[in-house]
Coordinates of C-alpha atoms in Angstrom, one line a residue:
M48 CA -0.3 16.5 30.1
N49 CA 2.2 19.0 31.2
E50 CA 4.0 21.0 28.5
T51 CA 7.4 20.0 29.8
I52 CA 6.7 16.4 28.8
Y53 CA 6.4 17.4 25.2
L54 CA 9.4 19.7 25.5
K55 CA 11.5 16.8 26.9
R56 CA 10.4 14.4 24.2
L57 CA 11.6 16.9 21.5
E58 CA 14.9 17.5 23.3
Q59 CA 15.5 13.7 23.8
R60 CA 15.4 13.4 20.0
E61 CA 17.5 16.5 19.5
I62 CA 14.7 18.4 17.8
K63 CA 14.6 22.2 18.4
P64 CA 11.3 22.9 20.1
T65 CA 9.0 25.5 18.5
A66 CA 5.4 26.3 19.3
I67 CA 4.2 24.5 16.2
R68 CA 6.3 21.4 16.8
L69 CA 5.0 21.3 20.4
L70 CA 1.4 21.6 19.2
I71 CA 1.8 18.9 16.6
L72 CA 3.5 16.5 19.1
K73 CA 0.8 17.2 21.7
T74 CA -1.9 16.4 19.1
M75 CA 0.0 13.2 18.0
M76 CA 0.4 12.0 21.6
Q77 CA -3.4 12.3 22.2
H78 CA -4.1 9.6 19.7
K79 CA -4.6 6.1 21.0
E80 CA -4.3 4.6 17.6
A81 CA -2.2 5.4 14.5
F82 CA -3.1 8.6 12.6
S83 CA -2.7 9.8 9.1
L84 CA -1.5 13.1 7.7
L85 CA -5.1 13.9 6.8
D86 CA -6.2 13.2 10.4
L87 CA -3.6 15.8 11.6
E88 CA -4.6 18.3 9.0
N89 CA -8.2 18.1 10.0
E90 CA -7.4 18.4 13.7
L91 CA -4.9 21.2 13.2
D92 CA -6.9 23.2 10.6
T93 CA -5.3 26.5 11.5
V94 CA -1.8 25.1 10.8
D95 CA -0.4 25.2 7.3
K96 CA -0.5 21.7 5.7
S97 CA 3.1 22.0 4.4
T98 CA 4.2 22.8 8.0
I99 CA 2.5 19.6 9.3
Y100 CA 4.1 17.6 6.5
R101 CA 7.6 19.0 7.2
T102 CA 7.2 18.4 10.9
I103 CA 6.2 14.7 10.3
T104 CA 9.2 14.3 8.1
L105 CA 11.5 15.8 10.8
F106 CA 9.9 13.6 13.5
L107 CA 10.4 10.5 11.4
A108 CA 14.0 11.3 10.7
H109 CA 14.7 11.7 14.5
H110 CA 12.7 8.6 15.4
L111 CA 10.1 10.5 17.4
I112 CA 7.4 8.8 15.4
H113 CA 7.3 5.8 13.1
G114 CA 5.4 5.2 9.9
I115 CA 3.0 2.4 9.2
D116 CA 1.9 1.1 5.8
D117 CA -1.3 -0.7 6.8
G118 CA -2.3 -1.3 3.2
T119 CA -5.0 1.4 3.0
G120 CA -3.0 3.7 0.7
A121 CA -2.4 6.3 3.4
L122 CA 0.7 6.1 5.5
K123 CA -0.2 6.2 9.2
Y124 CA 2.0 7.3 12.1
A125 CA 2.4 6.6 15.8
V126 CA 4.6 8.2 18.5
C127 CA 7.6 6.0 19.4
S128 CA 8.2 5.1 23.0
N129 CA 11.1 6.8 24.8
D130 CA 13.5 3.9 24.3
C131 CA 12.7 3.2 20.6
N132 CA 15.4 3.9 18.0
C133 CA 13.3 2.4 15.1
E134 CA 15.8 -0.5 14.8
V135 CA 14.8 -4.1 14.0
D136 CA 14.7 -4.9 17.8
D137 CA 12.2 -2.1 18.3
L138 CA 9.8 -3.2 15.5
H139 CA 6.4 -4.4 16.6
T140 CA 3.2 -5.7 15.0
H141 CA 0.4 -3.4 13.8
F142 CA -3.3 -4.3 13.6
Y143 CA -5.7 -2.8 11.0
C144 CA -9.4 -3.1 11.8
E145 CA -11.3 -3.8 8.5
N146 CA -14.5 -2.5 10.0
C147 CA -13.6 0.8 11.7
H148 CA -10.4 1.3 9.6
R149 CA -8.3 2.2 12.6
T150 CA -4.7 1.0 12.9
F151 CA -3.3 0.0 16.3
C152 CA 0.3 -0.5 17.5
M153 CA 0.7 -3.9 19.2
K154 CA 3.9 -2.9 21.0
S155 CA 4.1 -6.1 23.1
I156 CA 4.0 -8.3 19.9
H157 CA 7.4 -8.1 18.2
V158 CA 7.8 -8.8 14.5
P159 CA 8.9 -12.4 13.9
V160 CA 12.6 -12.9 13.0
V161 CA 13.0 -14.0 9.4
T162 CA 16.3 -15.5 8.1
L163 CA 17.0 -14.6 4.6
P164 CA 19.3 -16.4 2.1
P165 CA 22.8 -15.0 1.7
G166 CA 23.0 -11.8 -0.3
F167 CA 19.7 -10.4 0.9
T168 CA 19.7 -7.4 3.2
V169 CA 16.5 -6.1 5.0
Q170 CA 15.9 -2.4 4.6
S171 CA 12.5 -2.3 6.3
I172 CA 9.9 -4.5 7.8
N173 CA 6.1 -4.0 7.7
Y174 CA 4.1 -6.5 9.7
V175 CA 0.3 -5.8 9.7
L176 CA -2.4 -8.1 10.9
K177 CA -5.9 -7.4 9.6
G178 CA -9.3 -8.3 11.2
L179 CA -11.7 -6.8 13.7
C180 CA -10.6 -4.8 16.8
P181 CA -12.2 -5.7 20.2
E182 CA -14.8 -2.9 19.8
C183 CA -15.9 -4.0 16.4
S184 CA -15.8 -7.7 17.3
S185 CA -18.2 -7.1 20.2
T186 CA -20.7 -5.3 17.9
K187 CA -20.5 -7.9 15.1
K188 CA -23.1 -10.6 15.5
T189 CA -22.5 -14.0 14.1
P190 CA -25.4 -15.8 12.4

């Protein structure tokens, strides 16, 4: 991808572009599925771990990425689409494969609307489906 794409993504979210932020965003955008902090640290082994963590925190605050709690104990992340503001209308389903341990964003499947009793206010929603991804489903043989 052209470097200007990464530059524009940062500028759209009012994030000052630096060489490290561009590198981290480029690495994030190369992922087809959600990734963890450890994944990034392993891929960007020349970048200080605290710099990666601070950059993730900044990207989360500016809605450039969103966090996913898939139940594995390690928060995963995925790059938001250009029109996402991480509001309830932008929320989508995630799928965790119990065989290969990858987490996928299902952007076309929105989180179901739940009506709560009076007095309850939703702060966040986490909707994760678990099972086998297509790749693992095709390799699993049923008896």
